[in-house]
Coordinates of N, CA, C and O in Angstrom, one line a residue:
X550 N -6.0 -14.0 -6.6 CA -6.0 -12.8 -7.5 C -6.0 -11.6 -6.6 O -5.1 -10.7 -6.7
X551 N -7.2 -11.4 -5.9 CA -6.6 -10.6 -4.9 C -5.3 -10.1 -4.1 O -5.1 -8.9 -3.9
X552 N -4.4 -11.0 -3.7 CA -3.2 -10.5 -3.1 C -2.6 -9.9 -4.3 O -1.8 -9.0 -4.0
X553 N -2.8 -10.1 -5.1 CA -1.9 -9.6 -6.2 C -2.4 -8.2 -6.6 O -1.6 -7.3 -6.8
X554 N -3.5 -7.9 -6.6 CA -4.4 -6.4 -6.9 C -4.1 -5.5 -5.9 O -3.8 -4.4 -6.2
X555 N -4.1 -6.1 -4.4 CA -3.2 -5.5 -3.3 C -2.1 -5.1 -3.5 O -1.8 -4.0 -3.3
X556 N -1.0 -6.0 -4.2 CA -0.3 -5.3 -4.0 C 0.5 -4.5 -5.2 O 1.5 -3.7 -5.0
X557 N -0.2 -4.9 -6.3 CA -0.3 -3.5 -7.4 C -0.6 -2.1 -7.2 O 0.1 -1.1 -7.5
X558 N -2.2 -2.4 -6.2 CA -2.4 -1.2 -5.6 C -1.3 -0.4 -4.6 O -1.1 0.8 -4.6
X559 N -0.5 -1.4 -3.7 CA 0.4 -0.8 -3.0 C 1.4 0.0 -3.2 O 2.0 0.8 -2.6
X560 N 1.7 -0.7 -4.9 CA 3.0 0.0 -5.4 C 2.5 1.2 -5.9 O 3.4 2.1 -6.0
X561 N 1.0 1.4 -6.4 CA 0.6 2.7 -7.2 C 0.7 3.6 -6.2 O 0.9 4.8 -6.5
X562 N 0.5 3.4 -5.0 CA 0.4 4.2 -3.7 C 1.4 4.8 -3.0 O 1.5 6.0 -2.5
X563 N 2.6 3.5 -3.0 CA 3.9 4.7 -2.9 C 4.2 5.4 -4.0 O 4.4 6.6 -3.9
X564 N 4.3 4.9 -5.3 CA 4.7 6.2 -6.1 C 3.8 7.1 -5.9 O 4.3 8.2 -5.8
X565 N 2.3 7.0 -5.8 CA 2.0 8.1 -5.0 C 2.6 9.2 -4.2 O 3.0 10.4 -4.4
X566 N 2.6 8.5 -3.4 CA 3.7 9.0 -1.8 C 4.6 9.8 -2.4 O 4.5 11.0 -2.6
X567 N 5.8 8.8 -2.9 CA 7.1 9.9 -3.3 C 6.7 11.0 -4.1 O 7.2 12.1 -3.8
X568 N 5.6 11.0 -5.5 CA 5.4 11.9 -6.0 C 5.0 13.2 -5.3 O 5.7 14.2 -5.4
X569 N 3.9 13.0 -4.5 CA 3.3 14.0 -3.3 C 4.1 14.7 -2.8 O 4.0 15.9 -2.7
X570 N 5.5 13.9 -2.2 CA 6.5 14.0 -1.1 C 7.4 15.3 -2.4 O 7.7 16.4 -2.3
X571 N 7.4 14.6 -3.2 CA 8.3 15.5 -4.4 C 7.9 17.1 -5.0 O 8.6 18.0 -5.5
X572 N 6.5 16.7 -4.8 CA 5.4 18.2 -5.2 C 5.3 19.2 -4.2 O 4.8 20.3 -4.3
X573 N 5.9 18.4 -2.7 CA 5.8 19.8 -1.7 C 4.3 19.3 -1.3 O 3.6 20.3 -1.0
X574 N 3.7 18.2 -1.2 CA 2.2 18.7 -1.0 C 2.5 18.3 0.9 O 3.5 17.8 1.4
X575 N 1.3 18.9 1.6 CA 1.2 18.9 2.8 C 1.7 17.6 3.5 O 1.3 16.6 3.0
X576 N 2.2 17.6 4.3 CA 3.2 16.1 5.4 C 1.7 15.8 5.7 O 1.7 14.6 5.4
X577 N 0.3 16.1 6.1 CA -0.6 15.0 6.1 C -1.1 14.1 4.8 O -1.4 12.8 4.8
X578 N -1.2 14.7 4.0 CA -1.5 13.8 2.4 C -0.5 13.1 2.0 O -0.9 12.2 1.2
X579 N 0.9 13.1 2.4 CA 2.0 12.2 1.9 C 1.9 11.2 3.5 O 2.5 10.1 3.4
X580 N 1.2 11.5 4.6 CA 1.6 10.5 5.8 C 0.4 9.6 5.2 O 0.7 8.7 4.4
X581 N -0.7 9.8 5.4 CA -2.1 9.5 5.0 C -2.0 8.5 4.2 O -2.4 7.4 4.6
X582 N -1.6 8.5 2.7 CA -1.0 7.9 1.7 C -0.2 6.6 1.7 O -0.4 5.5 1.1
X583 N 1.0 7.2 3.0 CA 2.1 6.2 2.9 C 1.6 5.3 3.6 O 2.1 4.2 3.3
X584 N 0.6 5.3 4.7 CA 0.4 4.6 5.6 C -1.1 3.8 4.7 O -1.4 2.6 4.8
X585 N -1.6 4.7 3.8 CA -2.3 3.6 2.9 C -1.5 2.5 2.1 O -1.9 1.5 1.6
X586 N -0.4 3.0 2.0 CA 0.3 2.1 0.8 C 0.9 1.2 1.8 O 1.3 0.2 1.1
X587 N 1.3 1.0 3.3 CA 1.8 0.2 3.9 C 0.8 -0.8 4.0 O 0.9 -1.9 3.3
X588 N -0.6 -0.6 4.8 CA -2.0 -1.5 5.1 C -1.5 -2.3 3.8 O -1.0 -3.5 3.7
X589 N -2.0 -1.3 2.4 CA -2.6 -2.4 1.3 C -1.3 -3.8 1.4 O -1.5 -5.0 1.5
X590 N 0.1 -3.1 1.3 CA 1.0 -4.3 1.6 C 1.2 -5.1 2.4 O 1.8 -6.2 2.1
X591 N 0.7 -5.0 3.5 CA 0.6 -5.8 4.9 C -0.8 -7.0 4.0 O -0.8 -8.2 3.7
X592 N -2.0 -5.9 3.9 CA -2.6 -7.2 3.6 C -2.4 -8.0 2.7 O -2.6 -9.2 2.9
X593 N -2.2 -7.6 1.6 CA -1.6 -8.3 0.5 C -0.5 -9.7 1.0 O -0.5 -10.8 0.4
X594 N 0.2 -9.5 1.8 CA 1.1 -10.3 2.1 C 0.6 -11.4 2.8 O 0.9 -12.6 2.6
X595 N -0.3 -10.8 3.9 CA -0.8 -11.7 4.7 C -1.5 -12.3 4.3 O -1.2 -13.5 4.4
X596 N -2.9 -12.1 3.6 CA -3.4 -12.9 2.7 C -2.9 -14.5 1.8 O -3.6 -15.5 1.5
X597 N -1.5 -14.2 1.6 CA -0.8 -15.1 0.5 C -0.4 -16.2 2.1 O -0.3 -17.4 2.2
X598 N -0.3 -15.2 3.2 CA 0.4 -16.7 4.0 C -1.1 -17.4 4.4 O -2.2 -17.0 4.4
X599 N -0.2 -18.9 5.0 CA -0.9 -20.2 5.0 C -1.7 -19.8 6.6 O -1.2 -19.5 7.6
X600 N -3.2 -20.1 6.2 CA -3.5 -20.2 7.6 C -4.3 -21.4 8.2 O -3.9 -22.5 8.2
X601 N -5.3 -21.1 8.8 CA -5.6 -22.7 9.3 C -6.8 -23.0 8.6 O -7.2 -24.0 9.1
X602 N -7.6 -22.6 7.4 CA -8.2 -23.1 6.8 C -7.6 -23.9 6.1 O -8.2 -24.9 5.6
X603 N -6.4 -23.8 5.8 CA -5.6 -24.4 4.4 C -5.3 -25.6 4.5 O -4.7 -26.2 3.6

């Protein structure tokens, strides 16, 4: 259930981003953002692959 909240969260995060990006707000709060919405996807993803507990 977690990977999946990841990556709900990820998607709320780039629409974030573009919105921000769209409002003119400062190139640090839209970098800041996007690079939060990358992490949450990276982990989300990784999470779902097979590792050696499995």
């Amino acid at each position: 259930m977690l990977p999946t909240l990841l990556l709900i969260f990820a998607g709320v995060l780039v629409g974030g981003t573009l919105s921000l990006h769209r409002q003119g707000a400062p190139r640090g709060a839209v970098v800041v953002t996007g690079l939060l919405a990358v992490l949450a996807t990276a982990a989300g993803v990784l999470w779902l692959l097979p590792g050696e507990g499995s």
